Each structure stands twice: as structure tokens, then as C-alpha cells.
PDB file of C-alpha atoms in Angstrom:
ATOM      1  CA  MET E   1      22.804 144.999 128.048  1.00 52.00           C
ATOM      2  CA  SER E   2      20.825 146.726 125.381  1.00 52.00           C
ATOM      3  CA  GLN E   3      19.631 145.123 121.940  1.00 53.00           C
ATOM      4  CA  PHE E   4      21.323 148.096 120.640  1.00 45.00           C
ATOM      5  CA  ARG E   5      24.438 148.062 122.604  1.00 51.00           C
ATOM      6  CA  LYS E   6      24.683 144.463 121.727  1.00 51.00           C
ATOM      7  CA  GLY E   7      24.580 144.946 118.314  1.00 53.00           C
ATOM      8  CA  LEU E   8      27.598 147.291 118.673  1.00 49.00           C
ATOM      9  CA  TRP E   9      29.468 144.473 120.260  1.00 47.00           C
ATOM     10  CA  ARG E  10      29.348 142.177 118.252  1.00 54.00           C
ATOM     11  CA  GLY E  11      29.913 144.883 114.804  1.00 51.00           C
ATOM     12  CA  ALA E  12      32.835 145.359 116.520  1.00 48.00           C
ATOM     13  CA  LEU E  13      33.711 141.794 117.451  1.00 46.00           C
ATOM     14  CA  ALA E  14      33.453 141.488 113.535  1.00 48.00           C
ATOM     15  CA  ALA E  15      35.277 143.809 112.375  1.00 47.00           C
ATOM     16  CA  ALA E  16      38.180 143.297 114.721  1.00 45.00           C
ATOM     17  CA  ALA E  17      37.942 139.589 113.675  1.00 44.00           C
ATOM     18  CA  VAL E  18      37.635 140.462 110.013  1.00 42.00           C
ATOM     19  CA  ALA E  19      41.170 142.848 110.348  1.00 42.00           C
ATOM     20  CA  GLY E  20      42.353 139.616 112.530  1.00 42.00           C
ATOM     21  CA  PHE E  21      42.190 137.786 108.950  1.00 40.00           C
ATOM     22  CA  VAL E  22      43.149 140.563 106.588  1.00 40.00           C
ATOM     23  CA  THR E  23      46.887 140.581 108.900  1.00 43.00           C
ATOM     24  CA  THR E  24      46.561 136.905 109.185  1.00 43.00           C
ATOM     25  CA  ALA E  25      46.257 136.665 105.643  1.00 48.00           C
ATOM     26  CA  ALA E  26      48.784 139.006 104.391  1.00 50.00           C
ATOM     27  CA  ALA E  27      51.154 137.164 107.162  1.00 56.00           C
ATOM     28  CA  GLN E  28      50.195 133.808 105.348  1.00 72.00           C
ATOM     29  CA  MET E  29      51.158 134.885 101.895  1.00 88.00           C
ATOM     30  CA  GLU E  30      53.871 131.890 100.209  1.00 93.00           C
ATOM     31  CA  LEU E  31      55.494 133.661  97.566  1.00 97.00           C
ATOM     32  CA  LYS E  32      57.922 132.497  94.941  1.00 97.00           C
ATOM     33  CA  ILE E  33      60.745 134.807  93.280  1.00 98.00           C
ATOM     34  CA  MET E  34      62.203 133.756  90.106  1.00 97.00           C
ATOM     35  CA  ALA E  35      65.705 135.283  89.878  1.00 96.00           C
ATOM     36  CA  PRO E  36      65.843 134.476  85.957  1.00 94.00           C
ATOM     37  CA  ALA E  37      69.633 134.403  86.080  1.00 90.00           C
ATOM     38  CA  ALA E  38      72.627 131.786  87.410  1.00 88.00           C
ATOM     39  CA  PRO E  39      73.636 132.352  91.593  1.00 89.00           C
ATOM     40  CA  GLY E  40      75.731 135.463  92.404  1.00 82.00           C
ATOM     41  CA  GLY E  41      74.540 138.210  90.017  1.00 80.00           C
ATOM     42  CA  GLY E  42      72.197 141.019  90.903  1.00 85.00           C
ATOM     43  CA  TRP E  43      68.430 139.384  89.895  1.00 91.00           C
ATOM     44  CA  ASP E  44      69.921 136.636  92.487  1.00 93.00           C
ATOM     45  CA  GLN E  45      70.822 138.840  95.226  1.00 93.00           C
ATOM     46  CA  THR E  46      67.695 141.007  94.996  1.00 95.00           C
ATOM     47  CA  ALA E  47      66.046 137.909  95.259  1.00 97.00           C
ATOM     48  CA  ARG E  48      67.436 136.383  97.864  1.00 97.00           C
ATOM     49  CA  SER E  49      67.452 139.741  99.787  1.00 97.00           C
ATOM     50  CA  MET E  50      63.775 139.597  99.435  1.00 98.00           C
ATOM     51  CA  GLN E  51      63.215 136.587 100.787  1.00 97.00           C
ATOM     52  CA  GLN E  52      65.069 137.880 103.749  1.00 97.00           C
ATOM     53  CA  ALA E  53      63.442 141.141 104.115  1.00 97.00           C
ATOM     54  CA  LEU E  54      59.942 139.646 103.297  1.00 97.00           C
ATOM     55  CA  THR E  55      60.072 136.469 106.176  1.00 96.00           C
ATOM     56  CA  GLN E  56      62.077 138.096 108.769  1.00 95.00           C
ATOM     57  CA  SER E  57      59.226 141.219 108.586  1.00 95.00           C
ATOM     58  CA  GLY E  58      56.478 138.815 108.819  1.00 94.00           C
ATOM     59  CA  ILE E  59      54.874 140.098 105.554  1.00 95.00           C
ATOM     60  CA  ALA E  60      55.074 136.544 104.246  1.00 95.00           C
ATOM     61  CA  LYS E  61      55.022 133.376 105.787  1.00 94.00           C
ATOM     62  CA  SER E  62      57.539 132.199 103.493  1.00 94.00           C
ATOM     63  CA  VAL E  63      59.408 132.754 100.271  1.00 96.00           C
ATOM     64  CA  GLN E  64      60.665 130.510  97.800  1.00 97.00           C
ATOM     65  CA  VAL E  65      63.683 131.483  95.549  1.00 97.00           C
ATOM     66  CA  ALA E  66      64.166 129.572  92.668  1.00 96.00           C
ATOM     67  CA  ASN E  67      66.874 130.271  89.356  1.00 95.00           C
ATOM     68  CA  VAL E  68      66.164 129.849  86.183  1.00 94.00           C
ATOM     69  CA  PRO E  69      69.306 131.532  83.912  1.00 90.00           C
ATOM     70  CA  GLY E  70      70.019 132.370  80.410  1.00 82.00           C
ATOM     71  CA  ALA E  71      69.782 134.730  77.657  1.00 79.00           C
ATOM     72  CA  GLY E  72      69.350 137.668  79.896  1.00 79.00           C
ATOM     73  CA  GLY E  73      66.057 136.579  81.306  1.00 88.00           C
ATOM     74  CA  SER E  74      64.418 135.167  77.661  1.00 90.00           C
ATOM     75  CA  ILE E  75      64.114 131.748  79.038  1.00 92.00           C
ATOM     76  CA  GLY E  76      62.889 133.280  82.620  1.00 95.00           C
ATOM     77  CA  ILE E  77      60.456 135.683  81.758  1.00 96.00           C
ATOM     78  CA  ALA E  78      58.931 132.653  79.022  1.00 95.00           C
ATOM     79  CA  GLN E  79      58.731 130.482  81.857  1.00 96.00           C
ATOM     80  CA  LEU E  80      56.558 133.329  83.670  1.00 97.00           C
ATOM     81  CA  VAL E  81      54.080 133.858  80.987  1.00 97.00           C
ATOM     82  CA  ASN E  82      53.747 130.252  79.351  1.00 96.00           C
ATOM     83  CA  ASN E  83      53.313 128.360  82.937  1.00 96.00           C
ATOM     84  CA  SER E  84      52.861 131.096  85.586  1.00 95.00           C
ATOM     85  CA  LYS E  85      49.480 132.597  84.031  1.00 96.00           C
ATOM     86  CA  GLY E  86      47.209 133.072  86.699  1.00 95.00           C
ATOM     87  CA  ASP E  87      48.943 132.387  89.493  1.00 96.00           C
ATOM     88  CA  GLY E  88      49.652 135.225  92.444  1.00 95.00           C
ATOM     89  CA  ASN E  89      52.182 134.146  94.602  1.00 96.00           C
ATOM     90  CA  GLN E  90      54.770 134.136  91.610  1.00 97.00           C
ATOM     91  CA  LEU E  91      56.876 137.460  91.097  1.00 98.00           C
ATOM     92  CA  MET E  92      59.836 137.627  88.803  1.00 98.00           C
ATOM     93  CA  VAL E  93      62.873 140.132  89.679  1.00 97.00           C
ATOM     94  CA  MET E  94      63.646 141.937  86.454  1.00 95.00           C
ATOM     95  CA  GLY E  95      65.094 145.242  85.480  1.00 92.00           C
ATOM     96  CA  TYR E  96      67.034 147.446  82.513  1.00 88.00           C
ATOM     97  CA  VAL E  97      68.894 144.092  81.784  1.00 82.00           C
ATOM     98  CA  MET E  98      65.758 142.551  80.490  1.00 89.00           C
ATOM     99  CA  VAL E  99      64.518 145.133  78.979  1.00 90.00           C
ATOM    100  CA  GLY E 100      67.506 145.251  76.195  1.00 87.00           C
ATOM    101  CA  ALA E 101      68.055 141.439  76.741  1.00 85.00           C
ATOM    102  CA  LEU E 102      64.651 140.393  75.148  1.00 89.00           C
ATOM    103  CA  LEU E 103      65.501 143.212  72.093  1.00 89.00           C
ATOM    104  CA  THR E 104      68.538 141.899  71.269  1.00 85.00           C
ATOM    105  CA  ASN E 105      67.098 138.612  71.567  1.00 83.00           C
ATOM    106  CA  LYS E 106      64.861 138.990  69.053  1.00 86.00           C
ATOM    107  CA  SER E 107      62.468 137.436  72.214  1.00 88.00           C
ATOM    108  CA  PRO E 108      58.952 136.540  71.278  1.00 92.00           C
ATOM    109  CA  ILE E 109      57.500 137.207  74.586  1.00 93.00           C
ATOM    110  CA  THR E 110      57.949 140.879  76.132  1.00 93.00           C
ATOM    111  CA  LEU E 111      57.432 142.580  79.309  1.00 95.00           C
ATOM    112  CA  ASP E 112      53.838 144.011  78.100  1.00 94.00           C
ATOM    113  CA  GLN E 113      52.510 140.332  78.831  1.00 96.00           C
ATOM    114  CA  THR E 114      53.678 140.289  82.590  1.00 97.00           C
ATOM    115  CA  THR E 115      51.966 142.405  85.449  1.00 97.00           C
ATOM    116  CA  PRO E 116      54.055 145.221  86.366  1.00 97.00           C
ATOM    117  CA  ILE E 117      54.071 144.914  90.310  1.00 98.00           C
ATOM    118  CA  ALA E 118      57.086 147.328  91.118  1.00 98.00           C
ATOM    119  CA  ARG E 119      60.576 149.094  90.735  1.00 97.00           C
ATOM    120  CA  LEU E 120      62.946 148.744  93.797  1.00 97.00           C
ATOM    121  CA  THR E 121      66.238 149.634  93.749  1.00 94.00           C
ATOM    122  CA  ALA E 122      68.817 151.407  91.352  1.00 88.00           C
ATOM    123  CA  GLU E 123      72.570 151.181  91.160  1.00 85.00           C
ATOM    124  CA  TYR E 124      75.170 152.689  89.167  1.00 89.00           C
ATOM    125  CA  GLU E 125      77.742 151.009  86.861  1.00 92.00           C
ATOM    126  CA  ALA E 126      81.407 149.937  88.033  1.00 94.00           C
ATOM    127  CA  ILE E 127      83.807 149.754  85.805  1.00 97.00           C
ATOM    128  CA  VAL E 128      87.107 147.262  87.126  1.00 97.00           C
ATOM    129  CA  VAL E 129      90.630 145.874  85.905  1.00 97.00           C
ATOM    130  CA  PRO E 130      92.700 143.407  87.273  1.00 96.00           C
ATOM    131  CA  ALA E 131      94.911 144.709  89.777  1.00 95.00           C
ATOM    132  CA  ASN E 132      98.065 144.121  87.939  1.00 95.00           C
ATOM    133  CA  SER E 133      96.757 145.547  84.362  1.00 96.00           C
ATOM    134  CA  PRO E 134      98.413 148.165  83.275  1.00 96.00           C
ATOM    135  CA  ILE E 135      95.524 150.673  83.213  1.00 96.00           C
ATOM    136  CA  LYS E 136      95.136 152.940  85.918  1.00 95.00           C
ATOM    137  CA  SER E 137      92.381 155.810  85.162  1.00 96.00           C
ATOM    138  CA  ALA E 138      89.324 155.890  83.052  1.00 96.00           C
ATOM    139  CA  LYS E 139      91.195 158.065  80.481  1.00 96.00           C
ATOM    140  CA  GLU E 140      93.855 155.163  79.816  1.00 97.00           C
ATOM    141  CA  LEU E 141      91.239 152.516  79.247  1.00 97.00           C
ATOM    142  CA  ALA E 142      89.210 155.388  76.773  1.00 97.00           C
ATOM    143  CA  ASP E 143      92.889 155.654  74.879  1.00 97.00           C
ATOM    144  CA  ALA E 144      93.034 151.867  74.522  1.00 96.00           C
ATOM    145  CA  ILE E 145      89.520 151.761  72.914  1.00 96.00           C
ATOM    146  CA  LYS E 146      89.894 154.691  70.640  1.00 95.00           C
ATOM    147  CA  ALA E 147      93.108 152.638  69.068  1.00 95.00           C
ATOM    148  CA  ASP E 148      91.869 149.237  68.485  1.00 93.00           C
ATOM    149  CA  PRO E 149      88.384 148.524  70.025  1.00 92.00           C
ATOM    150  CA  ALA E 150      88.567 144.801  69.489  1.00 91.00           C
ATOM    151  CA  LYS E 151      91.593 144.240  71.486  1.00 94.00           C
ATOM    152  CA  VAL E 152      90.106 145.371  74.600  1.00 96.00           C
ATOM    153  CA  THR E 153      87.500 142.692  76.154  1.00 96.00           C
ATOM    154  CA  TRP E 154      84.993 143.197  78.399  1.00 96.00           C
ATOM    155  CA  ALA E 155      83.210 140.513  80.565  1.00 95.00           C
ATOM    156  CA  GLY E 156      79.872 141.602  81.695  1.00 93.00           C
ATOM    157  CA  GLY E 157      76.385 140.331  82.040  1.00 85.00           C
ATOM    158  CA  SER E 158      73.575 139.381  78.863  1.00 77.00           C
ATOM    159  CA  ALA E 159      74.241 140.405  75.663  1.00 78.00           C
ATOM    160  CA  GLY E 160      71.860 144.207  75.255  1.00 79.00           C
ATOM    161  CA  GLY E 161      71.875 144.629  79.297  1.00 81.00           C
ATOM    162  CA  VAL E 162      72.956 147.779  81.500  1.00 86.00           C
ATOM    163  CA  ASP E 163      76.616 146.389  81.059  1.00 90.00           C
ATOM    164  CA  HIS E 164      76.517 146.198  78.024  1.00 89.00           C
ATOM    165  CA  ILE E 165      74.878 149.114  76.634  1.00 89.00           C
ATOM    166  CA  ALA E 166      77.630 150.972  79.273  1.00 92.00           C
ATOM    167  CA  ALA E 167      80.523 149.241  77.391  1.00 93.00           C
ATOM    168  CA  ALA E 168      79.205 150.334  74.138  1.00 90.00           C
ATOM    169  CA  LEU E 169      78.558 154.076  75.394  1.00 90.00           C
ATOM    170  CA  PHE E 170      81.829 154.020  77.087  1.00 94.00           C
ATOM    171  CA  ALA E 171      83.532 153.434  73.759  1.00 93.00           C
ATOM    172  CA  LYS E 172      81.162 155.751  71.854  1.00 90.00           C
ATOM    173  CA  ALA E 173      82.478 158.647  74.617  1.00 93.00           C
ATOM    174  CA  ALA E 174      85.987 157.921  73.891  1.00 94.00           C
ATOM    175  CA  GLY E 175      85.694 158.390  70.098  1.00 93.00           C
ATOM    176  CA  ALA E 176      85.434 154.376  68.956  1.00 93.00           C
ATOM    177  CA  ASP E 177      83.050 152.472  66.939  1.00 90.00           C
ATOM    178  CA  PRO E 178      80.818 151.509  69.755  1.00 88.00           C
ATOM    179  CA  THR E 179      79.199 148.247  67.289  1.00 86.00           C
ATOM    180  CA  LYS E 180      83.407 147.194  67.168  1.00 88.00           C
ATOM    181  CA  ILE E 181      83.190 146.677  71.034  1.00 90.00           C
ATOM    182  CA  ASN E 182      84.644 143.598  72.246  1.00 93.00           C
ATOM    183  CA  TYR E 183      82.390 142.292  74.310  1.00 94.00           C
ATOM    184  CA  ILE E 184      81.942 138.854  76.373  1.00 94.00           C
ATOM    185  CA  PRO E 185      78.256 138.409  78.262  1.00 90.00           C
ATOM    186  CA  PHE E 186      77.902 135.767  81.129  1.00 86.00           C
ATOM    187  CA  SER E 187      74.707 134.906  82.671  1.00 70.00           C
ATOM    188  CA  GLY E 188      75.914 135.186  85.634  1.00 66.00           C
ATOM    189  CA  GLY E 189      77.619 137.476  88.007  1.00 69.00           C
ATOM    190  CA  GLY E 190      79.976 134.531  90.003  1.00 80.00           C
ATOM    191  CA  GLU E 191      81.586 133.481  85.811  1.00 84.00           C
ATOM    192  CA  ALA E 192      82.083 137.121  84.767  1.00 88.00           C
ATOM    193  CA  LEU E 193      84.352 137.815  88.130  1.00 91.00           C
ATOM    194  CA  ALA E 194      85.961 134.903  88.008  1.00 91.00           C
ATOM    195  CA  ALA E 195      86.960 135.637  84.085  1.00 93.00           C
ATOM    196  CA  ILE E 196      87.728 139.295  85.294  1.00 94.00           C
ATOM    197  CA  LEU E 197      90.007 138.076  88.121  1.00 94.00           C
ATOM    198  CA  GLY E 198      91.504 135.638  85.837  1.00 93.00           C
ATOM    199  CA  GLY E 199      92.963 138.224  83.696  1.00 92.00           C
ATOM    200  CA  LYS E 200      91.073 136.611  80.480  1.00 94.00           C
ATOM    201  CA  VAL E 201      89.464 139.850  79.617  1.00 96.00           C
ATOM    202  CA  THR E 202      90.846 143.675  79.758  1.00 96.00           C
ATOM    203  CA  ALA E 203      87.775 145.094  82.245  1.00 97.00           C
ATOM    204  CA  GLY E 204      84.711 144.123  83.708  1.00 96.00           C
ATOM    205  CA  ILE E 205      81.516 145.729  84.005  1.00 95.00           C
ATOM    206  CA  SER E 206      78.264 145.606  86.524  1.00 91.00           C
ATOM    207  CA  GLY E 207      77.220 146.881  89.409  1.00 85.00           C
ATOM    208  CA  TYR E 208      79.368 147.738  92.194  1.00 87.00           C
ATOM    209  CA  GLY E 209      77.966 145.566  94.871  1.00 81.00           C
ATOM    210  CA  GLU E 210      79.313 142.476  92.859  1.00 85.00           C
ATOM    211  CA  PHE E 211      83.039 143.800  92.586  1.00 92.00           C
ATOM    212  CA  GLU E 212      83.442 145.254  96.207  1.00 90.00           C
ATOM    213  CA  SER E 213      84.961 142.912  98.052  1.00 91.00           C
ATOM    214  CA  GLN E 214      87.524 141.923  95.967  1.00 94.00           C
ATOM    215  CA  VAL E 215      88.145 145.705  94.899  1.00 95.00           C
ATOM    216  CA  LYS E 216      88.533 146.072  99.120  1.00 94.00           C
ATOM    217  CA  ALA E 217      90.658 143.037  98.999  1.00 96.00           C
ATOM    218  CA  GLY E 218      93.142 144.376  96.299  1.00 96.00           C
ATOM    219  CA  LYS E 219      92.356 141.862  93.766  1.00 96.00           C
ATOM    220  CA  LEU E 220      90.737 144.028  91.060  1.00 96.00           C
ATOM    221  CA  ARG E 221      91.230 148.216  91.036  1.00 96.00           C
ATOM    222  CA  LEU E 222      88.043 150.265  90.323  1.00 96.00           C
ATOM    223  CA  ILE E 223      88.255 152.338  87.193  1.00 96.00           C
ATOM    224  CA  GLY E 224      85.435 154.218  88.197  1.00 95.00           C
ATOM    225  CA  LEU E 225      81.520 154.602  88.553  1.00 95.00           C
ATOM    226  CA  THR E 226      78.769 155.704  85.919  1.00 93.00           C
ATOM    227  CA  THR E 227      77.513 158.262  88.818  1.00 88.00           C
ATOM    228  CA  PRO E 228      76.791 161.918  88.331  1.00 85.00           C
ATOM    229  CA  ALA E 229      80.277 163.888  88.534  1.00 84.00           C
ATOM    230  CA  ASP E 230      79.540 165.584  91.598  1.00 82.00           C
ATOM    231  CA  LYS E 231      79.109 161.759  93.522  1.00 79.00           C
ATOM    232  CA  ALA E 232      82.423 160.853  92.849  1.00 74.00           C
ATOM    233  CA  THR E 233      84.486 160.791  96.130  1.00 78.00           C
ATOM    234  CA  ALA E 234      88.220 159.436  96.376  1.00 73.00           C
ATOM    235  CA  ASP E 235      87.133 155.740  97.105  1.00 81.00           C
ATOM    236  CA  LEU E 236      84.278 155.936  94.585  1.00 85.00           C
ATOM    237  CA  PRO E 237      85.678 158.002  91.203  1.00 90.00           C
ATOM    238  CA  SER E 238      82.840 159.177  88.723  1.00 93.00           C
ATOM    239  CA  ILE E 239      83.797 158.110  85.049  1.00 95.00           C
ATOM    240  CA  LYS E 240      82.853 161.609  83.993  1.00 93.00           C
ATOM    241  CA  ALA E 241      84.636 163.579  86.519  1.00 93.00           C
ATOM    242  CA  GLN E 242      87.223 162.371  84.693  1.00 94.00           C
ATOM    243  CA  GLY E 243      86.419 163.239  81.555  1.00 93.00           C
ATOM    244  CA  VAL E 244      84.576 160.082  79.722  1.00 94.00           C
ATOM    245  CA  ASP E 245      80.961 161.221  79.288  1.00 92.00           C
ATOM    246  CA  LEU E 246      79.297 158.480  81.089  1.00 92.00           C
ATOM    247  CA  GLU E 247      76.541 158.304  83.177  1.00 88.00           C
ATOM    248  CA  ILE E 248      73.461 155.299  83.303  1.00 88.00           C
ATOM    249  CA  ALA E 249      72.224 153.746  86.443  1.00 85.00           C
ATOM    250  CA  ASN E 250      70.560 150.060  86.312  1.00 87.00           C
ATOM    251  CA  TRP E 251      67.446 149.805  88.153  1.00 92.00           C
ATOM    252  CA  ARG E 252      65.752 146.121  89.258  1.00 95.00           C
ATOM    253  CA  ALA E 253      62.239 145.174  89.451  1.00 97.00           C
ATOM    254  CA  VAL E 254      59.758 142.792  89.918  1.00 98.00           C
ATOM    255  CA  VAL E 255      56.444 141.956  87.582  1.00 98.00           C
ATOM    256  CA  ALA E 256      54.064 139.051  88.018  1.00 98.00           C
ATOM    257  CA  PRO E 257      52.839 136.852  86.033  1.00 98.00           C
ATOM    258  CA  PRO E 258      49.955 137.923  83.347  1.00 97.00           C
ATOM    259  CA  GLY E 259      46.186 136.799  84.044  1.00 96.00           C
ATOM    260  CA  ILE E 260      46.314 137.575  88.026  1.00 97.00           C
ATOM    261  CA  SER E 261      43.158 138.933  89.072  1.00 96.00           C
ATOM    262  CA  ALA E 262      42.831 142.414  90.480  1.00 95.00           C
ATOM    263  CA  ASP E 263      42.433 141.358  94.085  1.00 95.00           C
ATOM    264  CA  GLN E 264      45.383 139.619  93.282  1.00 96.00           C
ATOM    265  CA  LYS E 265      47.716 142.213  91.720  1.00 96.00           C
ATOM    266  CA  LYS E 266      47.062 144.770  94.666  1.00 96.00           C
ATOM    267  CA  ALA E 267      48.067 141.776  97.632  1.00 96.00           C
ATOM    268  CA  LEU E 268      51.426 141.445  95.665  1.00 97.00           C
ATOM    269  CA  THR E 269      51.888 145.376  95.699  1.00 97.00           C
ATOM    270  CA  GLU E 270      50.678 146.180  99.032  1.00 96.00           C
ATOM    271  CA  ALA E 271      53.385 143.167 100.426  1.00 97.00           C
ATOM    272  CA  MET E 272      55.992 145.196  98.252  1.00 97.00           C
ATOM    273  CA  ASP E 273      54.765 148.491  99.640  1.00 97.00           C
ATOM    274  CA  LYS E 274      55.092 147.010 103.215  1.00 97.00           C
ATOM    275  CA  MET E 275      58.341 145.107 102.176  1.00 97.00           C
ATOM    276  CA  ALA E 276      59.802 148.766 100.798  1.00 97.00           C
ATOM    277  CA  LYS E 277      59.289 150.098 104.340  1.00 97.00           C
ATOM    278  CA  SER E 278      60.803 147.954 106.197  1.00 97.00           C
ATOM    279  CA  LYS E 279      63.681 148.521 108.451  1.00 97.00           C
ATOM    280  CA  GLU E 280      65.263 144.473 107.015  1.00 97.00           C
ATOM    281  CA  TRP E 281      64.461 145.696 104.009  1.00 98.00           C
ATOM    282  CA  GLN E 282      66.204 149.203 104.434  1.00 97.00           C
ATOM    283  CA  GLU E 283      69.559 147.647 106.398  1.00 96.00           C
ATOM    284  CA  ILE E 284      69.811 145.378 102.982  1.00 95.00           C
ATOM    285  CA  LEU E 285      69.470 148.463 100.840  1.00 94.00           C
ATOM    286  CA  LYS E 286      72.440 150.479 102.844  1.00 91.00           C
ATOM    287  CA  ALA E 287      74.469 146.934 103.284  1.00 89.00           C
ATOM    288  CA  LYS E 288      74.346 146.356  99.425  1.00 86.00           C
ATOM    289  CA  GLY E 289      74.828 150.147  98.359  1.00 79.00           C
ATOM    290  CA  TRP E 290      71.674 149.722  96.385  1.00 86.00           C
ATOM    291  CA  GLU E 291      69.853 153.120  95.884  1.00 86.00           C
ATOM    292  CA  ASP E 292      66.464 153.046  97.344  1.00 92.00           C
ATOM    293  CA  SER E 293      64.243 153.421  94.256  1.00 90.00           C
ATOM    294  CA  TYR E 294      60.900 152.424  94.718  1.00 96.00           C
ATOM    295  CA  VAL E 295      58.260 153.034  92.931  1.00 96.00           C
ATOM    296  CA  SER E 296      54.766 150.879  92.172  1.00 97.00           C
ATOM    297  CA  GLY E 297      51.245 150.755  91.019  1.00 92.00           C
ATOM    298  CA  ASP E 298      50.229 152.123  87.870  1.00 93.00           C
ATOM    299  CA  ALA E 299      53.643 155.179  88.155  1.00 95.00           C
ATOM    300  CA  PHE E 300      55.698 152.171  87.638  1.00 95.00           C
ATOM    301  CA  THR E 301      53.959 150.700  84.253  1.00 95.00           C
ATOM    302  CA  LYS E 302      54.602 153.752  83.066  1.00 94.00           C
ATOM    303  CA  ILE E 303      58.279 153.691  83.832  1.00 92.00           C
ATOM    304  CA  LEU E 304      58.466 150.458  82.215  1.00 93.00           C
ATOM    305  CA  ALA E 305      56.956 151.296  78.959  1.00 93.00           C
ATOM    306  CA  ASP E 306      59.113 154.292  78.857  1.00 90.00           C
ATOM    307  CA  GLU E 307      62.142 152.352  79.339  1.00 88.00           C
ATOM    308  CA  GLN E 308      61.480 149.828  76.641  1.00 90.00           C
ATOM    309  CA  THR E 309      61.416 153.231  74.189  1.00 89.00           C
ATOM    310  CA  ARG E 310      64.163 154.541  75.228  1.00 83.00           C
ATOM    311  CA  THR E 311      66.200 151.624  75.239  1.00 86.00           C
ATOM    312  CA  LYS E 312      65.309 150.610  71.969  1.00 89.00           C
ATOM    313  CA  GLU E 313      66.437 153.906  70.877  1.00 84.00           C
ATOM    314  CA  VAL E 314      70.169 153.392  72.611  1.00 82.00           C
ATOM    315  CA  LEU E 315      70.564 149.942  71.295  1.00 87.00           C
ATOM    316  CA  THR E 316      69.615 150.738  67.875  1.00 86.00           C
ATOM    317  CA  ALA E 317      72.084 153.553  67.791  1.00 78.00           C
ATOM    318  CA  VAL E 318      74.820 152.167  68.853  1.00 76.00           C
ATOM    319  CA  GLY E 319      74.335 148.529  66.669  1.00 79.00           C
ATOM    320  CA  LEU E 320      72.940 146.428  69.144  1.00 81.00           C
ATOM    321  CA  VAL E 321      69.635 146.434  67.589  1.00 85.00           C
ATOM    322  CA  LYS E 322      68.637 147.298  63.681  1.00 81.00           C
ATOM    323  CA  SER E 323      65.785 149.522  63.179  1.00 69.00           C
TER     324      SER E 323
END
């Protein structure tokens, strides 16, 4: 073999070795995902779904999930920013709920201190009542709120989150004072569900996925979803189609700690890009009824900044944040 061919052969072997190393390195990722809420809710479900998709697809060698509940994610994000700086294997699930919760809780830690990675899913809100409730439609719930907003009690996620915002906007659309709603925040979906099933509140509000099994079992009545009117079906009625002008979508995403390197950010983003395209993740989206709204990189960074501005305007308008 000529020296030239030997050189080509060695170069090809070296390139193959590098390619193999890169593939192996990606598969050797040992990720940690924080769900900044109690078990059972949307963030916890998202984190554990990511764990399933990342490990089953071979994108990551291992994925550990930890729950850090409290104050709409304010405790979790503080832990991420203060304790995980520079950790390129750490991710935290967050979403629209956290954007509002940080504002209403006047958190000293902000999302600007994290490293945005990707938006994953979108999910419309569902309003439910216990199966034995006299309220059978969005109009009847709107009439009850208009008559006395304080008498109608709501169970949902953290104060200032999408559930709280949706309840306030429902009251506003019903012609009631949104600042007078009687909203009871819960740190986990399981706790809120227990309160609704136990008849301790008038209505519950959250992502449909958290109520679906109880609705199908006949223990909860679905009043409607916050979808556009044209997305209504017989089984999934739209609140807007029932004459109450409310349309809002929750979304969930992942961020990394501050201080990670450009290479670490790139590796995390590429892992999320691969996960989003995997059949394992697509099957989870279908099973959970989550809409695929994947966006990563600079586009997600801009979305996150825009959502913080928009949410502050909404929360100020309904009296949850002082201007």
C-alpha cells in the first residue's frame, strides 16, 4: 500500500473514531431533570416523560428526576440558579405557570438568570366540576361567577400560573370582577384533584391530561376546554364555543442553569432536538394529548422573553400584579 493510501486509510479510521466518540459521548449523557413541583402535576409528568423518551431512545445513558415543590417553581428555580451554576447535565422543567408565579411571588430570582434550552409542548386548559355538581355548562358557571365571584371556589396550580390566569380571565369574560375570584392554589396536581373529587371546591382548572381519567370514569364533568371554538368536539367542548370568550394555552419547556459553556448548551440542545424527533417522544405526546410545540435555540429565547412581557401585562390587568 502506498504512503498516500496509508495516509488516507489512517485519516478515515481517525474520522470514524471521532464520529464514534461523538455518538458514544451523546449516549453517555447522565442527565438530571428537576420538576419544580410535587409529584402528579404537569411538570412532574413532563420530566418523567422526558426521562422515559431519553433513556428508551438511547439519547442519554441515565436520567434522574427530582421534585422540588413550592411557590409555583420559585423554590426550584432558586435552587437551580444558586446551586447548579455551570452544571451542563442539569435541566429544569418550567412553563407558563412559572412565568406568572415568579411575578406574583415577587421572586428575586428570574428566568433571565437561567439558560433557555427548548419549548416542548402546549396544552389547553380544562375546567371541570364534580360529577354531582348542579353546574353543567360554561354558561351556568359564568352565571354563578357573575352573581357572586367569591362564592365560586377554584382549585388549580400555583398562584399567578396559567390556571390562575385562566380562572381570572373566565371571570372577566363572564362580566365579573376578576380581582375578586376565590382561587385556591395547590403545589401538585394530585392535591388539587383530591379537592375537586371531594367536592371541596366548585370547579377545578388544569391541563386536560390531569383530569382525563376521572372524566372518563364519570367522577368529574368536563365543562369545557380553552381551545379555539373551531377545535370543539362532542367529547371535548370549547368554552369559547359556549359563549364565554376565553382562549388560552399552557406550554412547558426546559432551561439549564446559568454559567454553562457554549459547548454544554449545544450538547443539551442537541439532546432535546433528538428527543423531540424520537418515536418514543412522539408516542408520549399522543398518549398524553400534548401538542408538539417544539422550538429550541435563539427562537425559544425570544419566545421566553416575549411571554414574560405579555404575562406581566395580563397579570396587571386582572389585578394579580401591581403595576
